[in-house]
GROMACS .gro file of N, CA and C in nm:
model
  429
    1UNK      N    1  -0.807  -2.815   1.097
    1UNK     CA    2  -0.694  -2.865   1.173
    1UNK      C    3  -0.740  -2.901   1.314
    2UNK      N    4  -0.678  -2.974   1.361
    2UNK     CA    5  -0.724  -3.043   1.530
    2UNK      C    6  -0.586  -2.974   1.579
    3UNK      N    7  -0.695  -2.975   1.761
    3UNK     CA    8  -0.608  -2.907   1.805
    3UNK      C    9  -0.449  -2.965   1.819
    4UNK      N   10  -0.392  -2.848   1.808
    4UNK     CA   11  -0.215  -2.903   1.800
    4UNK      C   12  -0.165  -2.997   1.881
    5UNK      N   13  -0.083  -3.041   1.858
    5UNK     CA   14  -0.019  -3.195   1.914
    5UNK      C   15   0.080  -3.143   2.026
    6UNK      N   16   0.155  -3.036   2.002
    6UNK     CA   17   0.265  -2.969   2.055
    6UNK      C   18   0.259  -2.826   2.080
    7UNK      N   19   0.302  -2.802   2.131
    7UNK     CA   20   0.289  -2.604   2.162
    7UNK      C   21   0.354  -2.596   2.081
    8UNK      N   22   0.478  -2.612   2.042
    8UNK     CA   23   0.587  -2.546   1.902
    8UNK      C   24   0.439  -2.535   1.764
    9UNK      N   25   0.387  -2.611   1.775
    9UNK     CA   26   0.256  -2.603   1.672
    9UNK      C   27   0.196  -2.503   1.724
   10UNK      N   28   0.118  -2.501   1.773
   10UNK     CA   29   0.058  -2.385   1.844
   10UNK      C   30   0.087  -2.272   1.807
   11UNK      N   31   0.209  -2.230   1.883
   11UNK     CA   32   0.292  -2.114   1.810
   11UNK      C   33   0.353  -2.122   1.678
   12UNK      N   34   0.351  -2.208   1.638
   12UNK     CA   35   0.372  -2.199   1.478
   12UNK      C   36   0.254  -2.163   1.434
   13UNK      N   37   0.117  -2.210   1.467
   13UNK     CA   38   0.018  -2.132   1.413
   13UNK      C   39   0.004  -1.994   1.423
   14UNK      N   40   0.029  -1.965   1.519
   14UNK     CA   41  -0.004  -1.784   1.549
   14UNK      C   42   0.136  -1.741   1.527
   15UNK      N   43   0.245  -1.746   1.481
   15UNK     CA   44   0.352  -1.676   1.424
   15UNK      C   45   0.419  -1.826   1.317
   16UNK      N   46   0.379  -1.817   1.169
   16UNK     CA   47   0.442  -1.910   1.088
   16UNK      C   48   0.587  -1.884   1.097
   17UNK      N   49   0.684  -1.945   1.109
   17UNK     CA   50   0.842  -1.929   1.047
   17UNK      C   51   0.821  -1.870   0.928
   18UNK      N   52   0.919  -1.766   0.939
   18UNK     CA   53   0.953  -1.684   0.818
   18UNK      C   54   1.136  -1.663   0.775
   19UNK      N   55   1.134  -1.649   0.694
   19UNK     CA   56   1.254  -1.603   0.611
   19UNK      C   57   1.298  -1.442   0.577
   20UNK      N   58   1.390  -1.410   0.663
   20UNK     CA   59   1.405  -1.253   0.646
   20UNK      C   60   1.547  -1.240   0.647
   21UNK      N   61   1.613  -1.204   0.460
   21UNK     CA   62   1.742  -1.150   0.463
   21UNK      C   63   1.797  -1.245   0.444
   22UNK      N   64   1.799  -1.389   0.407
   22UNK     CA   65   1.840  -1.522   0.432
   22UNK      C   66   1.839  -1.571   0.543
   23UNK      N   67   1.796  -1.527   0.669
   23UNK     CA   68   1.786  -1.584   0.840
   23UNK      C   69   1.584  -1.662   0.842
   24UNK      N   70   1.635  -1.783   0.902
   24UNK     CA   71   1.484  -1.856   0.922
   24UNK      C   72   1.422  -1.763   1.069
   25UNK      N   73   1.365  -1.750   1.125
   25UNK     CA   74   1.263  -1.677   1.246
   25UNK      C   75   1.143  -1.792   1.254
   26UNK      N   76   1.180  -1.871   1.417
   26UNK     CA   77   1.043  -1.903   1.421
   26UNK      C   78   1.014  -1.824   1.618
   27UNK      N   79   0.893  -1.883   1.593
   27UNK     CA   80   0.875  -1.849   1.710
   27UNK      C   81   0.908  -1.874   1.848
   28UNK      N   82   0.876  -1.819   1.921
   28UNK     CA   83   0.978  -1.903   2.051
   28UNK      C   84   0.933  -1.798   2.208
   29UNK      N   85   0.935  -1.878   2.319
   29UNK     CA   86   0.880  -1.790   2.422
   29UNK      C   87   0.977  -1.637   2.467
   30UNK      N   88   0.941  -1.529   2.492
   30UNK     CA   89   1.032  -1.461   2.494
   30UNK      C   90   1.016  -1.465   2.689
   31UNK      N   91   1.120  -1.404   2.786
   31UNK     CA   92   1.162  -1.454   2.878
   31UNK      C   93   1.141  -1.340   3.009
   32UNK      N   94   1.121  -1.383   3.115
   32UNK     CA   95   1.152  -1.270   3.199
   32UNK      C   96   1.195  -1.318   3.382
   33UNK      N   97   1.252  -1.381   3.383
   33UNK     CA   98   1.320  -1.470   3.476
   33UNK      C   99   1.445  -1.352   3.485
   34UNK      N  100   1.461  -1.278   3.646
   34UNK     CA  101   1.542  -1.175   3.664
   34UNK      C  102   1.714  -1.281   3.642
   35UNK      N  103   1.677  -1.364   3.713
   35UNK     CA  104   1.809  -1.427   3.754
   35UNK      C  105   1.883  -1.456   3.615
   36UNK      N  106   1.810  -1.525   3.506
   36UNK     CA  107   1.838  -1.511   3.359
   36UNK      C  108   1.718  -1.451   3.254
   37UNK      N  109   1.788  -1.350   3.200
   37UNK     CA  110   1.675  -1.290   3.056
   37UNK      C  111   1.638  -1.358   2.984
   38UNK      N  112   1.668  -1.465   2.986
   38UNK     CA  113   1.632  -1.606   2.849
   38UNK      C  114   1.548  -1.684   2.868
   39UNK      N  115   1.546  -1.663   3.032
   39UNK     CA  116   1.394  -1.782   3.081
   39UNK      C  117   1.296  -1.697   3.144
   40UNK      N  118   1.158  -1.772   3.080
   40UNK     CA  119   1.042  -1.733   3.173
   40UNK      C  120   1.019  -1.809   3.247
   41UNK      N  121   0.934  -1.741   3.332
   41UNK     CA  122   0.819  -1.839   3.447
   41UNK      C  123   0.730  -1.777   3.427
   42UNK      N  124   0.632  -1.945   3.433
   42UNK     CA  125   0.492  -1.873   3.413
   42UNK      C  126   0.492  -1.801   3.528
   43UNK      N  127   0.333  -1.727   3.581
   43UNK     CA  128   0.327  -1.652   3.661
   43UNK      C  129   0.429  -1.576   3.787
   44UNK      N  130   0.577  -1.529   3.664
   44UNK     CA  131   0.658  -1.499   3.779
   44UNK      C  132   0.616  -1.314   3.787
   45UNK      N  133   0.690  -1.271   3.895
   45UNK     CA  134   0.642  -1.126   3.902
   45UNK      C  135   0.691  -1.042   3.803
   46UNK      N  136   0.615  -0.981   3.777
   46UNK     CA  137   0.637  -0.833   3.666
   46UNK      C  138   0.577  -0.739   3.720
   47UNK      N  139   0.721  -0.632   3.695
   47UNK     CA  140   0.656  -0.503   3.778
   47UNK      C  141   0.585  -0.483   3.929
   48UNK      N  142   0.610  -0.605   3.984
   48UNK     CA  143   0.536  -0.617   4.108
   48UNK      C  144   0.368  -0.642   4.064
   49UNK      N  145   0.381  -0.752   3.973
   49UNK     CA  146   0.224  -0.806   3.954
   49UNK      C  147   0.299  -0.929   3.874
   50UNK      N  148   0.218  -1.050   3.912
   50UNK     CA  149   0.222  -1.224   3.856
   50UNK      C  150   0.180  -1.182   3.687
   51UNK      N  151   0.282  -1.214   3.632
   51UNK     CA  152   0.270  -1.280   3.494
   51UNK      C  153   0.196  -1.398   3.435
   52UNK      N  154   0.058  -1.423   3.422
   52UNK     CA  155  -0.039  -1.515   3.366
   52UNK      C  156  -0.006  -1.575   3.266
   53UNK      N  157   0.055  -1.558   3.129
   53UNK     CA  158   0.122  -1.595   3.046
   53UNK      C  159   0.251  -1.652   2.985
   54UNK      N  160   0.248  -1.686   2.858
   54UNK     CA  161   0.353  -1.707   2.785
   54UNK      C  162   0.339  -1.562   2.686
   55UNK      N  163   0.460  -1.525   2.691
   55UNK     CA  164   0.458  -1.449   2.574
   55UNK      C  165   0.600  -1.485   2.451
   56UNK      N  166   0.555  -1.487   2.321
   56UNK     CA  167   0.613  -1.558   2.167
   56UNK      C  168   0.633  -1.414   2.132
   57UNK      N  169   0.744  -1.428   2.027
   57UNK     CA  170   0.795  -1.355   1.953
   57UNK      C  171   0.856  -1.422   1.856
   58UNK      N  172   0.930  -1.357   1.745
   58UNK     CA  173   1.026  -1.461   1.614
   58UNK      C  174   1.165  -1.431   1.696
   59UNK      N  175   1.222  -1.529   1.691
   59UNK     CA  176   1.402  -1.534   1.677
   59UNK      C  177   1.442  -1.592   1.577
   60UNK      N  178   1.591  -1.593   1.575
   60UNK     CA  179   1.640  -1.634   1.425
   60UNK      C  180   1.688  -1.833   1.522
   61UNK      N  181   1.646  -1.888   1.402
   61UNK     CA  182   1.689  -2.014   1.431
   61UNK      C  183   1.757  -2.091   1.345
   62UNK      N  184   1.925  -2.162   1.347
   62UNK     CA  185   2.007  -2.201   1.238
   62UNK      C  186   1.968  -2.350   1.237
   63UNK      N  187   1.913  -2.418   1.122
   63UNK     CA  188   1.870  -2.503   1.134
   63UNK      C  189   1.978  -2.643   1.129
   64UNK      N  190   2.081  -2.567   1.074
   64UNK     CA  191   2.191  -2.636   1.055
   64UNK      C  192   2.279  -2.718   1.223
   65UNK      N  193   2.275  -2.618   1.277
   65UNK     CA  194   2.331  -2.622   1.442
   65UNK      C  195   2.226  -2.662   1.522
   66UNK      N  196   2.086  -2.639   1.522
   66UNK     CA  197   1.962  -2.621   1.573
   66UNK      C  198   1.994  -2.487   1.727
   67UNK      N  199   2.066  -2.405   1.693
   67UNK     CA  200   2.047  -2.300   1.776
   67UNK      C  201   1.915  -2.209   1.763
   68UNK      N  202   1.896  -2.170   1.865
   68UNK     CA  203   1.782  -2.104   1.839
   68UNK      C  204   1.824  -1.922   1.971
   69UNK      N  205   1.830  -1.879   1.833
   69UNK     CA  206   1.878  -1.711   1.879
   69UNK      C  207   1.792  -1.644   1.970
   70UNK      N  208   1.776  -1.510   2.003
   70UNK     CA  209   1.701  -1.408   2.038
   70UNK      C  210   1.681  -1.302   2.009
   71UNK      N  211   1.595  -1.266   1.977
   71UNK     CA  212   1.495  -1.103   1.939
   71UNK      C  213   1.410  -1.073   2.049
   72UNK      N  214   1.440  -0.939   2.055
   72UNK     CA  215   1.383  -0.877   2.103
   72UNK      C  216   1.237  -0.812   2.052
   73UNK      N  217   1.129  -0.767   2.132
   73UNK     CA  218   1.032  -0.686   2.037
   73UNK      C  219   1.026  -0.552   1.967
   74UNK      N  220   1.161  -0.514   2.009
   74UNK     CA  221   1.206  -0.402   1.920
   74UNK      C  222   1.291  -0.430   1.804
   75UNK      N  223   1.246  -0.582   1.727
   75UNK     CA  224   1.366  -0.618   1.624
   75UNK      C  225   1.273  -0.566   1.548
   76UNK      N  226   1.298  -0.560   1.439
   76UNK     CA  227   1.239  -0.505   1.289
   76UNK      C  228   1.136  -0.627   1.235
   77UNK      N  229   1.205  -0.736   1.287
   77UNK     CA  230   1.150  -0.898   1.223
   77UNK      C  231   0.979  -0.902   1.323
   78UNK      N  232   1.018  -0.839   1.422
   78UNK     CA  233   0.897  -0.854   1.513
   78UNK      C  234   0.789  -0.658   1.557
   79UNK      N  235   0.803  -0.629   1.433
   79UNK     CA  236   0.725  -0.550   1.411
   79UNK      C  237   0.607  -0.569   1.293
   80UNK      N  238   0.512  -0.489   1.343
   80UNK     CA  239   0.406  -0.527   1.246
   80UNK      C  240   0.372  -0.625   1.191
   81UNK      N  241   0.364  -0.762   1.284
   81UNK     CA  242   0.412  -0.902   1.263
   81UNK      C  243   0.197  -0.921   1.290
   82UNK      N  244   0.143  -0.981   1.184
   82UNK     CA  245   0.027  -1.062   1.199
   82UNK      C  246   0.012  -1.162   1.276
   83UNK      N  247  -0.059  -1.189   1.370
   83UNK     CA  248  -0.095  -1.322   1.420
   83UNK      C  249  -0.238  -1.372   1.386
   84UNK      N  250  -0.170  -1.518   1.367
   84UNK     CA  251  -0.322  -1.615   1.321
   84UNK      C  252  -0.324  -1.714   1.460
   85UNK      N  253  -0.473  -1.715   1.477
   85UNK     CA  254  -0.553  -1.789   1.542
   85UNK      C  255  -0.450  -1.904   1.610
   86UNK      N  256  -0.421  -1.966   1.757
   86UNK     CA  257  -0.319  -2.105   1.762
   86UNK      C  258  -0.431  -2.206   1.768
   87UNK      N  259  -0.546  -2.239   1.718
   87UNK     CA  260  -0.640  -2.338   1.680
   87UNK      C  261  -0.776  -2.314   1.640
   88UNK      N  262  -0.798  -2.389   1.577
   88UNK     CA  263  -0.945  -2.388   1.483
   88UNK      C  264  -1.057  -2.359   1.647
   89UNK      N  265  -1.137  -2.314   1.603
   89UNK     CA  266  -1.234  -2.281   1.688
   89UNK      C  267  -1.335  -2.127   1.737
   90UNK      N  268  -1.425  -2.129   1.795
   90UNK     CA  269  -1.516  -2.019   1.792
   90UNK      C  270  -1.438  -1.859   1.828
   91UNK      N  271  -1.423  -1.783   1.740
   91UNK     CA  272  -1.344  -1.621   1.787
   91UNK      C  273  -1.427  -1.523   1.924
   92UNK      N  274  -1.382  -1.514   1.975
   92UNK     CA  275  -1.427  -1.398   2.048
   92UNK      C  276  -1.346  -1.315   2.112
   93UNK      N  277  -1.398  -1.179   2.077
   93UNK     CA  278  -1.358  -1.048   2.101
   93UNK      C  279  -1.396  -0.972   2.211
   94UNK      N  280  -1.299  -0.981   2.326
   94UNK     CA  281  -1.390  -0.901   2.473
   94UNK      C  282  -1.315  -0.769   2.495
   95UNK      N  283  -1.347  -0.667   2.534
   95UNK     CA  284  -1.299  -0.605   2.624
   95UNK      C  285  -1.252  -0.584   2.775
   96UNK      N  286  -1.134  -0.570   2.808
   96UNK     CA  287  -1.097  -0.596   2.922
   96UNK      C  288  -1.026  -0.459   2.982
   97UNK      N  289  -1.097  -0.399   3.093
   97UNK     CA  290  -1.067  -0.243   3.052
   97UNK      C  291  -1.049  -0.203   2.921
   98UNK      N  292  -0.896  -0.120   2.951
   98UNK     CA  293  -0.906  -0.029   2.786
   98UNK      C  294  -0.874  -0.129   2.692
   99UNK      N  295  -0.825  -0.269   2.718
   99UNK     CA  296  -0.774  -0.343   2.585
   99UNK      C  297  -0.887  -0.443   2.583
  100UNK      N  298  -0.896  -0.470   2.388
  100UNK     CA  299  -0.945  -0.619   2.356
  100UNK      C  300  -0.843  -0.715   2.395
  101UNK      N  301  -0.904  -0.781   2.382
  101UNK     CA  302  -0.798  -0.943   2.376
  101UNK      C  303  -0.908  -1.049   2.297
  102UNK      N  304  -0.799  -1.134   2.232
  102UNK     CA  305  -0.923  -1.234   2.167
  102UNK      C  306  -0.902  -1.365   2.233
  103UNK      N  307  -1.065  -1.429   2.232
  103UNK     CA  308  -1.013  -1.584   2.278
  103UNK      C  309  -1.062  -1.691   2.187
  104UNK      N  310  -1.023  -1.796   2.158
  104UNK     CA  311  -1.050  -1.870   2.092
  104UNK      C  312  -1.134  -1.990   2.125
  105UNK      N  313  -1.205  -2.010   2.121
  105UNK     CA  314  -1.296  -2.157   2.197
  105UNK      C  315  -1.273  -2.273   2.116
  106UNK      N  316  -1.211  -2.373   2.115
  106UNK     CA  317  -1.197  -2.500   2.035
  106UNK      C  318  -1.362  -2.602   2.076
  107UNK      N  319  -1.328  -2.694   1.991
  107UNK     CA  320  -1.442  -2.778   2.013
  107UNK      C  321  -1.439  -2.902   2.105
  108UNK      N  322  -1.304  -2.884   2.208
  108UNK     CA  323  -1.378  -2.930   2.304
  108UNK      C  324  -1.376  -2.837   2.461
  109UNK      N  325  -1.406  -2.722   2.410
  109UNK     CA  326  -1.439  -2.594   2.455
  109UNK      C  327  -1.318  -2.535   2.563
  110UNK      N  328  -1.212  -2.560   2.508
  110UNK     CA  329  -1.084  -2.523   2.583
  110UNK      C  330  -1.084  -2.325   2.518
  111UNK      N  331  -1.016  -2.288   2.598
  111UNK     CA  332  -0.975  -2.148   2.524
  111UNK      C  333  -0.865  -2.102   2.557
  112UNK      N  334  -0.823  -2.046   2.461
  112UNK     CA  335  -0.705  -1.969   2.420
  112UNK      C  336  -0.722  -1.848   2.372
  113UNK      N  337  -0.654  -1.767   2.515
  113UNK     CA  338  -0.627  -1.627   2.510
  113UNK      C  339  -0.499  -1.546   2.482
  114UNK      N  340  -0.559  -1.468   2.392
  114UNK     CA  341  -0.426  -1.412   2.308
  114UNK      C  342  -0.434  -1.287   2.340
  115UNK      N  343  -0.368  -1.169   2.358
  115UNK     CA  344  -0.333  -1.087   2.411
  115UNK      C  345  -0.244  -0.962   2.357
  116UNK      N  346  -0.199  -0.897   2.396
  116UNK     CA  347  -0.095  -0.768   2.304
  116UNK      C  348  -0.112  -0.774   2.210
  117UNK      N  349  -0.225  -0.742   2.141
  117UNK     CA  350  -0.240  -0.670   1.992
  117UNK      C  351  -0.319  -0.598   1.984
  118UNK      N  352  -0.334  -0.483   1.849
  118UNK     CA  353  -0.367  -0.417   1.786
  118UNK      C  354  -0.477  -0.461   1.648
  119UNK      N  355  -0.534  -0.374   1.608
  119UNK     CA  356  -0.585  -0.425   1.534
  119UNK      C  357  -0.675  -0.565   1.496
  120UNK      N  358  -0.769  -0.597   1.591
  120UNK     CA  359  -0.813  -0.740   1.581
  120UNK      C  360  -0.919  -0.691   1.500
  121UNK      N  361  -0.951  -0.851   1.450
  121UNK     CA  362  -1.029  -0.874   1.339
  121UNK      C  363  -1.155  -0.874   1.424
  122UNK      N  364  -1.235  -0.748   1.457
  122UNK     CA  365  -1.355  -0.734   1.510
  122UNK      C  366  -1.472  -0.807   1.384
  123UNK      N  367  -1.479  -0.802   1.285
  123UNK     CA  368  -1.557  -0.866   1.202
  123UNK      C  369  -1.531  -0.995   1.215
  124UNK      N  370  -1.441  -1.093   1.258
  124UNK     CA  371  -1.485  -1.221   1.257
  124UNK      C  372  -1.534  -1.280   1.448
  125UNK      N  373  -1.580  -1.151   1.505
  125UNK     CA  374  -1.604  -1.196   1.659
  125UNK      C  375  -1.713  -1.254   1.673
  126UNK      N  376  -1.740  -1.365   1.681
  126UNK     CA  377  -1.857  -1.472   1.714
  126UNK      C  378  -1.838  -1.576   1.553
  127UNK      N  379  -1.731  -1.601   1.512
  127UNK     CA  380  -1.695  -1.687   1.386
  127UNK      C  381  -1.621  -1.787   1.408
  128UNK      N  382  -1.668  -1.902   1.349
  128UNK     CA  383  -1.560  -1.995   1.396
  128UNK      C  384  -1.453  -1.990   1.259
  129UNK      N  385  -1.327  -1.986   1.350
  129UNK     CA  386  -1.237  -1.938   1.238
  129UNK      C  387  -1.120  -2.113   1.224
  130UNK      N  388  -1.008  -2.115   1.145
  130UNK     CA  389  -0.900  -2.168   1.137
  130UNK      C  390  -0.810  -2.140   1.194
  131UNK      N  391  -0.727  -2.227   1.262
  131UNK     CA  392  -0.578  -2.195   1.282
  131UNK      C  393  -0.475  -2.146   1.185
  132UNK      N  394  -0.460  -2.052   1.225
  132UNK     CA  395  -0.369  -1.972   1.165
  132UNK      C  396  -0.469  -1.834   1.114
  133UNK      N  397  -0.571  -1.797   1.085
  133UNK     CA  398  -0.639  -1.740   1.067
  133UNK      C  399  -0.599  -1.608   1.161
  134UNK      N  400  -0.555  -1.455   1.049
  134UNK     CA  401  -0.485  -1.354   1.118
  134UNK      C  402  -0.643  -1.322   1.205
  135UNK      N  403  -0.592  -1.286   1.334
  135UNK     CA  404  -0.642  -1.228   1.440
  135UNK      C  405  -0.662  -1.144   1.497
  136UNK      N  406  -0.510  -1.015   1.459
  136UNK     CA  407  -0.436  -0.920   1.493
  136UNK      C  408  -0.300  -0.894   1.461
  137UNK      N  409  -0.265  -0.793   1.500
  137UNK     CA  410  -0.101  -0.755   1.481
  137UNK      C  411  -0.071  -0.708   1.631
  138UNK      N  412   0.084  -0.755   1.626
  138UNK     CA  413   0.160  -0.814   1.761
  138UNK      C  414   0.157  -0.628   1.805
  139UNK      N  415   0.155  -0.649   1.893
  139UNK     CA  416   0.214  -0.511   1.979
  139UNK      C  417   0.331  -0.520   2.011
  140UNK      N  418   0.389  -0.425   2.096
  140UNK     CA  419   0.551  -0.423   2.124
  140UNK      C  420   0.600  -0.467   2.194
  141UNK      N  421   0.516  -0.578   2.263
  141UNK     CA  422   0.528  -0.647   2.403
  141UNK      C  423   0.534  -0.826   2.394
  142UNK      N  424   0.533  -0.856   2.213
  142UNK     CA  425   0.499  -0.983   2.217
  142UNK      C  426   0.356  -1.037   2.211
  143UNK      N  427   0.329  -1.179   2.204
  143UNK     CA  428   0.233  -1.210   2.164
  143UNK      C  429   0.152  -1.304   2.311
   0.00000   0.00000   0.00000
């Protein structure tokens, strides 16, 4: 796969839409904008430290209306949730203090750093993997 056309791709790679209970879940940025809970900013403050990221989670989305709901990371839908790779390209596994994080190197050597998880696939670190290719499992904080 080449790299994604769209971020909704992107994050569709590292969290596919799923079906849980009859409700669709795709992915979607989760938010931390004091003034509203629904919006982020990138690098806005957390905890009294700049937020570097986006962070994804699943919500429920009616495809019928095109609303697109909210979950939290304490929903059930966003537990023990796998993430795959958001583009084809070289894996690597660093340590950063006490946490890994993985990054992804594409081929035209962009990277993508993924973050809050558990469990990474230390056997594929120095592999060039696929998009979508599980990586890890989400922690409780999002992806």
């Amino acid at each position: 796969m080449a790299t994604p056309l769209t971020f909704q791709q992107l994050l569709n790679n590292m969290l596919p839409p799923k079906t849980v209970n009859g409700i669709l879940y795709v992915p979607r940025i989760t938010y931390t904008q004091a003034s509203d809970p629904h919006v982020q900013d990138f690098d806005a403050s957390r905890d009294g430290r700049m937020h570097g990221g986006a962070d994804a989670l699943y919500a429920p989305y009616d495809p019928a209306t095109g609303k697109l709901g909210y979950a939290t990371s304490k929903d059930p839908v966003n537990q023990n949730v796998l993430i795959g790779a958001p583009v084809d390209g070289t894996l690597s596994i660093i340590t950063e203090g006490k946490f890994k994080i993985a990054v992804i190197t594409d081929s035209n050597k962009i990277q993508y750093v993924v973050r809050h998880m558990s469990n990474l696939a230390d056997g594929l670190d120095g592999q060039f993997i696929q998009a979508g290719t599980v990586i890890g499992t989400m922690s409780n904080v999002g992806t």
